[in-house]
PDB file of C-alpha atoms in Angstrom:
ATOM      1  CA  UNK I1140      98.712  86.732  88.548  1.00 88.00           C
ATOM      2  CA  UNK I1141      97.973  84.432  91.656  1.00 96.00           C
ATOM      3  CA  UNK I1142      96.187  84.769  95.200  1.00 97.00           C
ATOM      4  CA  UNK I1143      98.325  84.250  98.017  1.00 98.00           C
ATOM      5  CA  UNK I1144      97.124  83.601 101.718  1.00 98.00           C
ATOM      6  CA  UNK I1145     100.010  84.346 103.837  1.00 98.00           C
ATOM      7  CA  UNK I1146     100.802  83.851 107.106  1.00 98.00           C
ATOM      8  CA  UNK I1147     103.136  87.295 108.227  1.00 98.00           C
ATOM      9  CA  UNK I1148     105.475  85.937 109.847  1.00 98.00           C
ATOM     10  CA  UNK I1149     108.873  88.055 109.140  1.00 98.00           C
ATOM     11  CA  UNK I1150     108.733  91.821 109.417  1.00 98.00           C
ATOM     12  CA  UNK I1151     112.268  93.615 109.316  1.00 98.00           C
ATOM     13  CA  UNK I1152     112.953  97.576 109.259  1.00 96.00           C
ATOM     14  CA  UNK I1153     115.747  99.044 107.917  1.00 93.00           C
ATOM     15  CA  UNK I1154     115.056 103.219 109.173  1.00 91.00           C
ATOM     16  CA  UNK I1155     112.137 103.572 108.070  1.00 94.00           C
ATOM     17  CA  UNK I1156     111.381 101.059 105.108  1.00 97.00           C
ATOM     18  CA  UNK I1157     110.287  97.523 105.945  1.00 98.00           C
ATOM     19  CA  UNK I1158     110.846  94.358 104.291  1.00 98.00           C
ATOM     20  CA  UNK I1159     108.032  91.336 105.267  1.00 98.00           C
ATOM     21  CA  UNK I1160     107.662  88.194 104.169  1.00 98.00           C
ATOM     22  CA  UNK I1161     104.866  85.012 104.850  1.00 98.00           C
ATOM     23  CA  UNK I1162     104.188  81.583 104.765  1.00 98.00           C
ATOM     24  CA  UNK I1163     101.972  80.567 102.249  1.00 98.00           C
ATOM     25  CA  UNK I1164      99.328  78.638 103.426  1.00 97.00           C
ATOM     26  CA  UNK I1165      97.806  76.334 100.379  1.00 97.00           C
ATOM     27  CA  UNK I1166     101.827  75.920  98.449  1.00 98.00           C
ATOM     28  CA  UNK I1167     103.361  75.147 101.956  1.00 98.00           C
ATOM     29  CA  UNK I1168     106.398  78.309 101.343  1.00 98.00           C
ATOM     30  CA  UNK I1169     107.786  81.451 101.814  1.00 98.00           C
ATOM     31  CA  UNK I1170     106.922  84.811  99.894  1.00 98.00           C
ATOM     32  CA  UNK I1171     108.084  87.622  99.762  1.00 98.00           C
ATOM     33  CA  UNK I1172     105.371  90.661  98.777  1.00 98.00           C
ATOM     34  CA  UNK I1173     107.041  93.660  97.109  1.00 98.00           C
ATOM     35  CA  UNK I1174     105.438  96.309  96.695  1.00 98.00           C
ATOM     36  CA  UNK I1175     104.359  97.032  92.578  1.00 98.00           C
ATOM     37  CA  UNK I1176     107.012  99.396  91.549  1.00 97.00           C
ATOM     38  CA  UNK I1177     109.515  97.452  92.938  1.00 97.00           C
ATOM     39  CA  UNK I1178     112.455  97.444  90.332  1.00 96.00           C
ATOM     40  CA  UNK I1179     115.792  95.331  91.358  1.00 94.00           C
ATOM     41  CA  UNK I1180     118.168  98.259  90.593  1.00 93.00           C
ATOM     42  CA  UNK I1181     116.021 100.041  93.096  1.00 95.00           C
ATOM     43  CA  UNK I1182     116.802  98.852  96.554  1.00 94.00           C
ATOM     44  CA  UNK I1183     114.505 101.825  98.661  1.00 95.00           C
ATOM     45  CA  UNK I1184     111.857 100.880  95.875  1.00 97.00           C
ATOM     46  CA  UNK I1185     111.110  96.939  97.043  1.00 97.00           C
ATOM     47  CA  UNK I1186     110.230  97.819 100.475  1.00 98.00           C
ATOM     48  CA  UNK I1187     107.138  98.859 102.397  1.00 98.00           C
ATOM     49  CA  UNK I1188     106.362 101.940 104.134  1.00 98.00           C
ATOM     50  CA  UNK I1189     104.844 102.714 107.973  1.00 97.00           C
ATOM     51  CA  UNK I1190     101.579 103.022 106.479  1.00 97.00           C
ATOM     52  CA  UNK I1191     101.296  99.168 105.242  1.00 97.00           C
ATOM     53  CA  UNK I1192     103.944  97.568 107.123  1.00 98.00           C
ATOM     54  CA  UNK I1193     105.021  97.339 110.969  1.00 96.00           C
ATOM     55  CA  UNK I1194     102.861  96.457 114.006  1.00 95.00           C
ATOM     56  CA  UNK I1195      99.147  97.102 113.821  1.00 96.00           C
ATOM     57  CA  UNK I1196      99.385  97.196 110.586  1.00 98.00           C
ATOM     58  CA  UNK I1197      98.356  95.112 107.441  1.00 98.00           C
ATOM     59  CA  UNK I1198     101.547  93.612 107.337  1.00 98.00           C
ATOM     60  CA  UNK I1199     102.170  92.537 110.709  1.00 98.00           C
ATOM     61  CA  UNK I1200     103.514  89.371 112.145  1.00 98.00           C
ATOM     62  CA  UNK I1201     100.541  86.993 113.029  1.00 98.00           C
ATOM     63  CA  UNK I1202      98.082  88.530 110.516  1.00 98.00           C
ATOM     64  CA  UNK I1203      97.134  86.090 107.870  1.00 98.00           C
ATOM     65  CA  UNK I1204      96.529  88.485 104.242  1.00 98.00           C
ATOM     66  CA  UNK I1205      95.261  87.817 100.919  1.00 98.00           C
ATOM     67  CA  UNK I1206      97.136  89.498  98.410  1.00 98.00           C
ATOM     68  CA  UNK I1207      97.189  88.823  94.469  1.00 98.00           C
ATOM     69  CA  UNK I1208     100.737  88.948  92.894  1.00 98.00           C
ATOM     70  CA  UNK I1209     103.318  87.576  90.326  1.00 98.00           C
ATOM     71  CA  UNK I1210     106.174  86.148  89.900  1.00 97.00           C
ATOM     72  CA  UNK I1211     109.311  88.653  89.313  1.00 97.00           C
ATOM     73  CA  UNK I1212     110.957  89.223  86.100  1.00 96.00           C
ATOM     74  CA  UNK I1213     113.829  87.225  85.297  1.00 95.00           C
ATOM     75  CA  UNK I1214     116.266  89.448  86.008  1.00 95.00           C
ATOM     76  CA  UNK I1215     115.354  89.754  89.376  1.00 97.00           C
ATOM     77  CA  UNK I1216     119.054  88.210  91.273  1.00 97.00           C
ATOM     78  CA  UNK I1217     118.933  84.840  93.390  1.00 98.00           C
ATOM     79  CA  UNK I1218     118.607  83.571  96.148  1.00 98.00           C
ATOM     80  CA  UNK I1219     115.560  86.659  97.010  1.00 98.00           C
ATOM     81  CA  UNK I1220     113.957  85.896  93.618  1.00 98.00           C
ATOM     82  CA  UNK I1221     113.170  82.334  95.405  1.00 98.00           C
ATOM     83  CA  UNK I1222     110.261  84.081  97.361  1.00 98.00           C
ATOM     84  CA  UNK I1223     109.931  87.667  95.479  1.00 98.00           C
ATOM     85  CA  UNK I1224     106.462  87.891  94.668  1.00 98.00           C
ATOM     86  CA  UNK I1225     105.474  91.464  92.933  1.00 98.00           C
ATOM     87  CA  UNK I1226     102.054  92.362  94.435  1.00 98.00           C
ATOM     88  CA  UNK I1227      99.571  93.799  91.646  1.00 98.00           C
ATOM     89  CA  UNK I1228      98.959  97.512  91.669  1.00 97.00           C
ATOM     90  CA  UNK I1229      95.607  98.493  92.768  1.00 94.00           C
ATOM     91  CA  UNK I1230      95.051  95.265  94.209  1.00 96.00           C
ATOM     92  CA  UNK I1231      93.510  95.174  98.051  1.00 95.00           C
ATOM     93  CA  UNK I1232      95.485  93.227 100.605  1.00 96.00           C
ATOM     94  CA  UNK I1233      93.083  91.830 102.709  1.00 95.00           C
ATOM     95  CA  UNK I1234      93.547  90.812 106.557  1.00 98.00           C
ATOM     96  CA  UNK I1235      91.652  87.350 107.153  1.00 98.00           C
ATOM     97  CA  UNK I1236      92.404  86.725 110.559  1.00 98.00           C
ATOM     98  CA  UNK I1237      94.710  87.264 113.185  1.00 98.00           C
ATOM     99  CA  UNK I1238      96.736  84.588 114.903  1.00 98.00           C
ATOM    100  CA  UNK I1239      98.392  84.182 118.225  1.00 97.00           C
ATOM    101  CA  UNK I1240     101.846  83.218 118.505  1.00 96.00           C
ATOM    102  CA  UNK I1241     101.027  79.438 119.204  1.00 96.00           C
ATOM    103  CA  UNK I1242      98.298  79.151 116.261  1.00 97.00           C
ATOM    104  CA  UNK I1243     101.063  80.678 114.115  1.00 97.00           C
ATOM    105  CA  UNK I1244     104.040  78.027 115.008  1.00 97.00           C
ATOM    106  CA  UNK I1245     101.830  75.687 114.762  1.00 97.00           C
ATOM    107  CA  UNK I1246     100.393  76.722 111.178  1.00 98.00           C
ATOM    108  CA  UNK I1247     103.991  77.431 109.675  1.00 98.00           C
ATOM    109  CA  UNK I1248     105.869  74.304 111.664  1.00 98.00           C
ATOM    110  CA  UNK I1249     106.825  73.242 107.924  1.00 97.00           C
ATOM    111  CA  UNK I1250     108.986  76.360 107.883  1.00 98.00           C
ATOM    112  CA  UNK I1251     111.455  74.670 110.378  1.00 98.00           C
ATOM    113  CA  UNK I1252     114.710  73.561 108.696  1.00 97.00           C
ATOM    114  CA  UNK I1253     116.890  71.090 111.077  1.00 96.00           C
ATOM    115  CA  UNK I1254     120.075  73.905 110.915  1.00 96.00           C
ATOM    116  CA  UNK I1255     120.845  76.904 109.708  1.00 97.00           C
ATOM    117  CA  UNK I1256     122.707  75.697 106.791  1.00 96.00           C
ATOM    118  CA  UNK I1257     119.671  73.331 105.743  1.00 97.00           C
ATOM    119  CA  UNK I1258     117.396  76.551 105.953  1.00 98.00           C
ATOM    120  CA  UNK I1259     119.207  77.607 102.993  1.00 98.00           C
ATOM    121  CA  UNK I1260     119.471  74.336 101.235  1.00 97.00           C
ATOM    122  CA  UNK I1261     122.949  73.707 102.351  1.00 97.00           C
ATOM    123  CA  UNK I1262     124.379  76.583 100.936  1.00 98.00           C
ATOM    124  CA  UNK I1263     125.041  78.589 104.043  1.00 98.00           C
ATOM    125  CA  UNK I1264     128.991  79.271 104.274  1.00 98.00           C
ATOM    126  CA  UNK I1265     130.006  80.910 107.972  1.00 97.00           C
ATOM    127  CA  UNK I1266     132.915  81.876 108.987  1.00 97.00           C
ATOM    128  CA  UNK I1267     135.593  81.205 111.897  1.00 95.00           C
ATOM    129  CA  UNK I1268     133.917  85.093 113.225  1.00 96.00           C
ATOM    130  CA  UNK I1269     130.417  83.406 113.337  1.00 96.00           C
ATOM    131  CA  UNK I1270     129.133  85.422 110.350  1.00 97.00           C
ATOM    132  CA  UNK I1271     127.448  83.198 107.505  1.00 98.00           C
ATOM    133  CA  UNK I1272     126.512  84.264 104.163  1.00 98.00           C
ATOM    134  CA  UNK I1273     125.270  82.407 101.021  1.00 98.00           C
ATOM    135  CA  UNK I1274     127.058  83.658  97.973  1.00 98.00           C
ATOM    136  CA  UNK I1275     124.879  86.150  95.729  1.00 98.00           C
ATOM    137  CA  UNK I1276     123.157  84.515  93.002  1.00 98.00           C
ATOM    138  CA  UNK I1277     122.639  81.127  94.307  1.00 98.00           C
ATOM    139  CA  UNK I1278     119.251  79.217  93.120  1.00 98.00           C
ATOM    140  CA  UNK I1279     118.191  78.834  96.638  1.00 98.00           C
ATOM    141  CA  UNK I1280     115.795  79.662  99.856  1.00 98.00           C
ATOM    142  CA  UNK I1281     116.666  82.797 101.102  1.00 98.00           C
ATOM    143  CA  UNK I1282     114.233  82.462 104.173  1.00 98.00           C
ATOM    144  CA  UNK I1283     113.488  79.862 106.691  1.00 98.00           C
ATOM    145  CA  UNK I1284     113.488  79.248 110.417  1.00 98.00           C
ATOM    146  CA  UNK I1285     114.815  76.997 113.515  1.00 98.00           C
ATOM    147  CA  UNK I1286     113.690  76.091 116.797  1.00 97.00           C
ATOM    148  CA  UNK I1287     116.288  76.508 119.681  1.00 97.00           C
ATOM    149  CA  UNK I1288     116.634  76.458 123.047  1.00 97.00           C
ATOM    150  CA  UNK I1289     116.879  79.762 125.647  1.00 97.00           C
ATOM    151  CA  UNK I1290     120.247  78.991 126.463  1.00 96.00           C
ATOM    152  CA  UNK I1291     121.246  78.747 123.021  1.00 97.00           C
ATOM    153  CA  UNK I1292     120.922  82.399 121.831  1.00 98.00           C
ATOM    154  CA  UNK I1293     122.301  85.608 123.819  1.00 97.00           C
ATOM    155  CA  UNK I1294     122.486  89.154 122.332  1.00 97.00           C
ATOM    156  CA  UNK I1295     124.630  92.169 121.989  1.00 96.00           C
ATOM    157  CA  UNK I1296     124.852  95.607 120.487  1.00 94.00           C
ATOM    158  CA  UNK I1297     127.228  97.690 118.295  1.00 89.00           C
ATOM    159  CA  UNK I1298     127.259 100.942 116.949  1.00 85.00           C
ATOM    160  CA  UNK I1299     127.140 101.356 112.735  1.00 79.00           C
ATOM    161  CA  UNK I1300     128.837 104.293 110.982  1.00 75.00           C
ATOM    162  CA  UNK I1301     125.710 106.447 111.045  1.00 79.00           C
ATOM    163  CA  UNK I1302     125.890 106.438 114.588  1.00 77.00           C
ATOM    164  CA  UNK I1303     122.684 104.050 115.006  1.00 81.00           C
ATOM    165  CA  UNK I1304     122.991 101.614 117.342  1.00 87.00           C
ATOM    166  CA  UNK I1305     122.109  98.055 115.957  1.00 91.00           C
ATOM    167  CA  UNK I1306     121.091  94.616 117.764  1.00 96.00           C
ATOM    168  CA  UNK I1307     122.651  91.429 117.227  1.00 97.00           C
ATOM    169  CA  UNK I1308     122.916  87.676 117.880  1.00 98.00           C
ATOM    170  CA  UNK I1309     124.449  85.104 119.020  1.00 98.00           C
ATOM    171  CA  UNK I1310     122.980  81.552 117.849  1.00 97.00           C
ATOM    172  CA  UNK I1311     124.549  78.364 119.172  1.00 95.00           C
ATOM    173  CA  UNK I1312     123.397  75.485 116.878  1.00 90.00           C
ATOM    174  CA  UNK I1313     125.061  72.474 117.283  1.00 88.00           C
ATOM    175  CA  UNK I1314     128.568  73.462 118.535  1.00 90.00           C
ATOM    176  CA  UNK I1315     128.973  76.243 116.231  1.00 94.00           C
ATOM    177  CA  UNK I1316     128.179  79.967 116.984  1.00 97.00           C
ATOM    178  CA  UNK I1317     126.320  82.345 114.234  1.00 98.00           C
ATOM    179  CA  UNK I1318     126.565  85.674 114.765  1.00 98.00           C
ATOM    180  CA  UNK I1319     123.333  87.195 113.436  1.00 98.00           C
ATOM    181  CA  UNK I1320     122.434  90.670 112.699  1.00 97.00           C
ATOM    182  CA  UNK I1321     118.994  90.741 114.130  1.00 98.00           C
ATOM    183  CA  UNK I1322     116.816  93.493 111.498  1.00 97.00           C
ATOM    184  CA  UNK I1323     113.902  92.211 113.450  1.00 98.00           C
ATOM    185  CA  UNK I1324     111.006  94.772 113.810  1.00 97.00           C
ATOM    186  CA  UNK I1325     109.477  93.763 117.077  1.00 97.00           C
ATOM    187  CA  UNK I1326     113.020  92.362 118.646  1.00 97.00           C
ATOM    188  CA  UNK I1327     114.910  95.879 118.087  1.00 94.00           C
ATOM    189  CA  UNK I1328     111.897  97.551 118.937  1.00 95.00           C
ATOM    190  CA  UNK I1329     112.031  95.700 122.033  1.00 95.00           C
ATOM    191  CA  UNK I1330     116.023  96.014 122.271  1.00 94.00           C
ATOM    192  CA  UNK I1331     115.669  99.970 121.898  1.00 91.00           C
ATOM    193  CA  UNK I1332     113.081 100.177 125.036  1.00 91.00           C
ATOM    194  CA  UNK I1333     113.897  97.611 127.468  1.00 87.00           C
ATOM    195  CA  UNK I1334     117.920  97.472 126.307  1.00 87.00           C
ATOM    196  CA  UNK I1335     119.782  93.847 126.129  1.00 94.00           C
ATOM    197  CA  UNK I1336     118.133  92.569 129.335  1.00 95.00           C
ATOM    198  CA  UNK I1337     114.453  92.527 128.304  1.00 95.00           C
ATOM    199  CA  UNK I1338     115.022  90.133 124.967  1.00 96.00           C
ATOM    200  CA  UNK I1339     116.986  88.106 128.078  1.00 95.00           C
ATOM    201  CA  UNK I1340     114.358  87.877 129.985  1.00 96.00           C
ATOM    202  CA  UNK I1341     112.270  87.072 126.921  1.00 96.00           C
ATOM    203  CA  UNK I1342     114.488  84.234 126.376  1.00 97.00           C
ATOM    204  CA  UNK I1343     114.788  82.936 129.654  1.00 96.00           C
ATOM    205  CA  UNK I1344     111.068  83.300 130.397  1.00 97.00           C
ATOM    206  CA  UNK I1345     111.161  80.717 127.375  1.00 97.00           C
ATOM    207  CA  UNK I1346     110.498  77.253 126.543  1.00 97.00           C
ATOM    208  CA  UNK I1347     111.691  77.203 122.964  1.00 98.00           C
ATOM    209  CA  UNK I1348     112.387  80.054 120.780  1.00 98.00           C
ATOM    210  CA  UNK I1349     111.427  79.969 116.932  1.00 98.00           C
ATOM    211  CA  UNK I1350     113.759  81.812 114.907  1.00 98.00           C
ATOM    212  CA  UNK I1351     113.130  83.292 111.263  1.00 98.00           C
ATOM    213  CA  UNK I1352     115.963  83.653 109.867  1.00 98.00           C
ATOM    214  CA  UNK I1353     116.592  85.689 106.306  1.00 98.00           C
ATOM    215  CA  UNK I1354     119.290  86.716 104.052  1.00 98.00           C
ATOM    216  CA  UNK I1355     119.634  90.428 103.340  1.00 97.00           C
ATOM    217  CA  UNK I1356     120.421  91.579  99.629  1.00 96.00           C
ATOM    218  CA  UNK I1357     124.151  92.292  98.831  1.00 94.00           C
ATOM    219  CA  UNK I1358     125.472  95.336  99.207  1.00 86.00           C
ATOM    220  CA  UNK I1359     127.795  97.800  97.212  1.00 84.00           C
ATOM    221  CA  UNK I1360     130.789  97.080  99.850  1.00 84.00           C
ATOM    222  CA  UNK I1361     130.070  93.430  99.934  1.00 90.00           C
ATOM    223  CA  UNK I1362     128.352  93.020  96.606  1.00 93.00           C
ATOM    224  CA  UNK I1363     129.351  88.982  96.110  1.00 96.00           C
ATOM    225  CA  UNK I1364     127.442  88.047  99.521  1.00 98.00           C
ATOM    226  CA  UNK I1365     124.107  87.381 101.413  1.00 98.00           C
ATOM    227  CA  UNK I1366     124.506  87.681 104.705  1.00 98.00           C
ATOM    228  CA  UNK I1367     122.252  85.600 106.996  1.00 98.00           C
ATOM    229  CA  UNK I1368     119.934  87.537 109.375  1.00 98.00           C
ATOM    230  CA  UNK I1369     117.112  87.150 112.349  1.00 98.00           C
ATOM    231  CA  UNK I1370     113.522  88.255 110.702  1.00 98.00           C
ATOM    232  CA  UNK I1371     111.948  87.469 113.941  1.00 98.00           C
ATOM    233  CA  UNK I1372     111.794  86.192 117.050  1.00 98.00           C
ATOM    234  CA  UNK I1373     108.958  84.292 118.521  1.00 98.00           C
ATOM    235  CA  UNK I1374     109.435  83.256 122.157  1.00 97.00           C
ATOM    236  CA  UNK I1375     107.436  80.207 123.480  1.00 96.00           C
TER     237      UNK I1375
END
């Protein structure tokens, strides 16, 4: 078992489960806290509920936390078991402090990779449509971040099978074009009550935009990749 301090600074929501992740302030990294009965064969079971997770929450970007946790079992899969950190049951999380959106870039500027594909230690494979995954199992980061500008991100919408509509991305880097599903708490919630034009405006109102960028778990249609993601959005 180990204390972590963690800067929140990724907070996704799939329904109503959430999946958050930090930068840990004295080993200079990612981690991600599970909850304690999270079990790998379990998806629903590794993610965190409205009641922990979410704005105004304990878990919510720009809190800094304490939490005690370990390392995963072995069998937990790469590239999540990276940052997978299995927070100890009956253990309090703690919320030290809150930070503002420039004390937080500033404290987790070591989070910045130089491109997507160096965010995941090279391994990042996209494809002529944009998408990018990193092939399941790979011994690598499965979070990170870059720094863009406005007029290099725009956004769009499409409808998934359930009906629910879902937000998306656009991320120039480069010369190349990543098209991002964007999982992003605060940016869908934002998506679902101003529509496409307020995360515009967000962008345009911008000087820079730090993106958090993740890789969700396979799935049982695509079960051999990780597909990259947007965590978060912060807009400076």
């Amino acid at each position: 078992m180990a204390e972590y301090s963690l800067i929140i600074t990724d907070v996704t929501r799939y329904g109503s489960l959430y999946c958050v992740a930090g930068w840990d302030v004295d080993r200079q990294r990612m981690i991600r806290p599970e909850p304690p009965r999270a079990n790998a064969a379990v998806e629903a079971s590794r993610f965190w509920g409205g009641d922990v997770a979410g704005d105004g929450r304990v878990f919510a970007v720009g809190n800094k936390v304490l939490i005690a946790a370990t390392k995963p079992p072995d069998h937990f899969p790469f590239p999540h078991a990276t940052e997978d950190r299995i927070v100890v049951a009956g253990s309090n999380i703690a919320v030290l402090e809150r930070l503002n959106t420039t004390q937080m870039v500033q404290s987790i500027a070591e989070s910045v990779s130089a491109s997507p594909l160096l965010a995941f230690g090279g391994h990042l494979v996209r494809a002529q449509s944009g998408k990018a995954q990193v092939p399941a199992g790979t011994n690598t980061a499965s979070l990170g971040a870059i720094e863009i500008e406005p007029d290099e991100i725009s956004f769009y919408s499409d409808v998934a099978a359930n009906g629910r509509r879902r937000l998306r991305a656009i991320v120039e880097y480069e010369g190349l074009d990543y098209d991002l599903s964007v999982p992003a708490d605060a940016a869908y919630r934002r998506f679902i009550d101003g529509e496409i034009a307020a995360l515009k405006a967000d962008a345009h109102a911008s000087e820079l935009i730090h993106v958090r960028l993740g890789l969700c778990r396979p799935f049982a249609a695509i079960p051999h990749s990780c597909y990259a993601q947007v965590n978060g959005l912060l807009f400076l």
